[in-house]
XYZ file of N, CA and C in Angstrom:
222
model
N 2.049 -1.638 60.501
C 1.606 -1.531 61.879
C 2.479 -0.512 62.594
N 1.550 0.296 63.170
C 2.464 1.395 64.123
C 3.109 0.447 65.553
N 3.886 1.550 65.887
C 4.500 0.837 67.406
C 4.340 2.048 68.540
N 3.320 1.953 69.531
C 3.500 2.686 70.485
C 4.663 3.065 71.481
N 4.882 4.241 71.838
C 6.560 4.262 72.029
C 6.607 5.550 73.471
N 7.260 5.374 73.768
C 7.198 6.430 74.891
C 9.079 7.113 74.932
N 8.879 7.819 76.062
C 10.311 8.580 75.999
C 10.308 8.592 77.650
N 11.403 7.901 78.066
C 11.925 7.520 79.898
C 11.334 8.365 80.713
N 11.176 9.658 80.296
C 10.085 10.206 81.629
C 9.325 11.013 80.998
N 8.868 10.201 79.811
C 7.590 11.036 78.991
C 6.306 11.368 80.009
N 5.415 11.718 79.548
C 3.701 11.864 80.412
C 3.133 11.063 79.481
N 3.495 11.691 78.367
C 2.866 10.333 77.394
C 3.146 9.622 76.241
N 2.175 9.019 75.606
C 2.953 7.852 74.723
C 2.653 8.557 73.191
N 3.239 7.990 72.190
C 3.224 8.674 71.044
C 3.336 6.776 70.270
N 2.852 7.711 68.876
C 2.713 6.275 67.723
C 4.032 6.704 66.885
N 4.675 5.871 66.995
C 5.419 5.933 64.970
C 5.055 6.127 64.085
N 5.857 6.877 63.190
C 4.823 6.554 61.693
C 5.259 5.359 61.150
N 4.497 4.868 60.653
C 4.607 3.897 60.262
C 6.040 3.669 59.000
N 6.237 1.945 59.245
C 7.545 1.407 58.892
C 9.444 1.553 59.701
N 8.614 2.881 60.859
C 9.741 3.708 61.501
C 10.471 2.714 62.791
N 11.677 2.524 62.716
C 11.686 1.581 63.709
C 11.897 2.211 65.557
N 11.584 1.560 66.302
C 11.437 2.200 67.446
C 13.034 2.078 68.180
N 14.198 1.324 67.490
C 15.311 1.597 67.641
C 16.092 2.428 67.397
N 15.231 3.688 66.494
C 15.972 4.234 65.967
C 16.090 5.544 66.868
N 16.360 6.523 67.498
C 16.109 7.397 67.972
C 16.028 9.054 67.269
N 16.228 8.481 66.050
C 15.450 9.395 64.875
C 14.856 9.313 64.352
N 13.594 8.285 64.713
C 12.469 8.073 64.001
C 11.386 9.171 64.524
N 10.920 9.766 63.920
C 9.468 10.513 64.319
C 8.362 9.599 64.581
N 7.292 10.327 65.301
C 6.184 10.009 66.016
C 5.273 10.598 64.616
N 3.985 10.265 65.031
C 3.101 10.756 64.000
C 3.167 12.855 64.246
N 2.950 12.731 64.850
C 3.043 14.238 65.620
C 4.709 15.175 65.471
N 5.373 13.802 64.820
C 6.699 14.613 64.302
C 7.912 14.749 65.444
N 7.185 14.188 66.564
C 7.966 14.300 68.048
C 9.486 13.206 67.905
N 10.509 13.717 68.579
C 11.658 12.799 68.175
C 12.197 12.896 69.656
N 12.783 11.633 70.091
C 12.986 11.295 71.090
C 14.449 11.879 71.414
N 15.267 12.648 70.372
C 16.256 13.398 70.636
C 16.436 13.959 71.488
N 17.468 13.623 72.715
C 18.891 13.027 72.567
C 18.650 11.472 73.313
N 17.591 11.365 73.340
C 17.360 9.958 74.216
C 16.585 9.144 73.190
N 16.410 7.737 73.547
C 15.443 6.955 72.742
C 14.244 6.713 73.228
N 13.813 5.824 72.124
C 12.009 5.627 71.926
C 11.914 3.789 73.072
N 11.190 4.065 74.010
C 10.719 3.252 74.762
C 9.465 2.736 74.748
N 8.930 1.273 74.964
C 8.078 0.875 74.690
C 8.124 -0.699 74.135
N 9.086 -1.203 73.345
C 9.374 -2.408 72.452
C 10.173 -3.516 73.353
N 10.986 -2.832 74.006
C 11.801 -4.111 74.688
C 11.528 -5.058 75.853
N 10.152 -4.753 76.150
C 10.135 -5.712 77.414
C 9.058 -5.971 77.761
N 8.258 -6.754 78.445
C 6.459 -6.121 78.880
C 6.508 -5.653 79.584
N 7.040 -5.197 80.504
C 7.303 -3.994 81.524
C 7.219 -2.592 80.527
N 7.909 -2.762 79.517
C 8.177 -1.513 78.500
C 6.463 -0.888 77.853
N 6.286 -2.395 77.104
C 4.723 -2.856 76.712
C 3.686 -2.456 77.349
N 3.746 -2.283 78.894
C 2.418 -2.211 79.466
C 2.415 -0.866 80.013
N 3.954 0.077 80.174
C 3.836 1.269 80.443
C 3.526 2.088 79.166
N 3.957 2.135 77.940
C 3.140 2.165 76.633
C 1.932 2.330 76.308
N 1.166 1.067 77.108
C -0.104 1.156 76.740
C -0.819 2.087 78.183
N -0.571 2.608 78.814
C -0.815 2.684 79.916
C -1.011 4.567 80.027
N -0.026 4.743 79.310
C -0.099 6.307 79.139
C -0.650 6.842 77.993
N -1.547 8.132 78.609
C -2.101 8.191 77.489
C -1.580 8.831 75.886
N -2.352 8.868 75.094
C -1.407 8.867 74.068
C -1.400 10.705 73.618
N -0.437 10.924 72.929
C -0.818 12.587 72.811
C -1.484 12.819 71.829
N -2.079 14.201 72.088
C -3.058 14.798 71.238
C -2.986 14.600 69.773
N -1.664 15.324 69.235
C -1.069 15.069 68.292
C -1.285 13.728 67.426
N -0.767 12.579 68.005
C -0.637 11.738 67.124
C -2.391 10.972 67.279
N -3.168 11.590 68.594
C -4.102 11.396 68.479
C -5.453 11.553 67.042
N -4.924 13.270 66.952
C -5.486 13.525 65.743
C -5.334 13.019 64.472
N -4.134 12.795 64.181
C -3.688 12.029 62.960
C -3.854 10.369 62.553
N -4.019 10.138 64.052
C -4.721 8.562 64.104
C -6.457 8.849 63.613
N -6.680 9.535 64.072
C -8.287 9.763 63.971
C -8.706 10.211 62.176
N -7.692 10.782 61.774
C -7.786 11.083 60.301
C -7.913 10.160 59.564
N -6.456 9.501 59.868
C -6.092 8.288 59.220
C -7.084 6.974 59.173
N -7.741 7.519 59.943
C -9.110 6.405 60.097
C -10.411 6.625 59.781
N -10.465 8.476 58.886
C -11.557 8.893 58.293
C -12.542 9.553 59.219
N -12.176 9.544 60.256
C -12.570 10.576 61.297
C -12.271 12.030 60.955
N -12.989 12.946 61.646
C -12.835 13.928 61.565
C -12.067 14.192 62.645
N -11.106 15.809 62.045
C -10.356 16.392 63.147
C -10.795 17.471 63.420
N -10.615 17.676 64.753
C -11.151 19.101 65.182
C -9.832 20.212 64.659
């Protein structure tokens, strides 16, 4: 299971790849995005949880979600 994750004054939210933990602040996003020099937000709180789900997600890991699901990519 991925973990939706954001970055403190991201615009938007990004997925993990999967197994990646969202503590880590060298974990990549599907899109390869790394929250370097800050961490991955989203996991610790429902406050965290609902701003997560709330933004939209980027293109990037958009497309690769859409693959990964046998969709086509533009």
């Amino acid at each position: 299971m991925s973990e939706r994750v954001y970055m403190v004054d991201g615009s938007v939210a990004h997925e993990l790849q999967w197994g990646c933990s969202p503590n880590n602040s060298a974990a990549p996003a599907l899109c390869g995005r790394q929250p370097w020099p800050g961490d991955w937000y989203g996991t610790g709180s429902q406050t965290e949880y609902d701003r997560a789900a709330e933004l939209p997600l980027c293109g990037g890991c958009q497309q690769i979600l859409r693959h990964q699901a046998g969709g086509a990519s533009p």
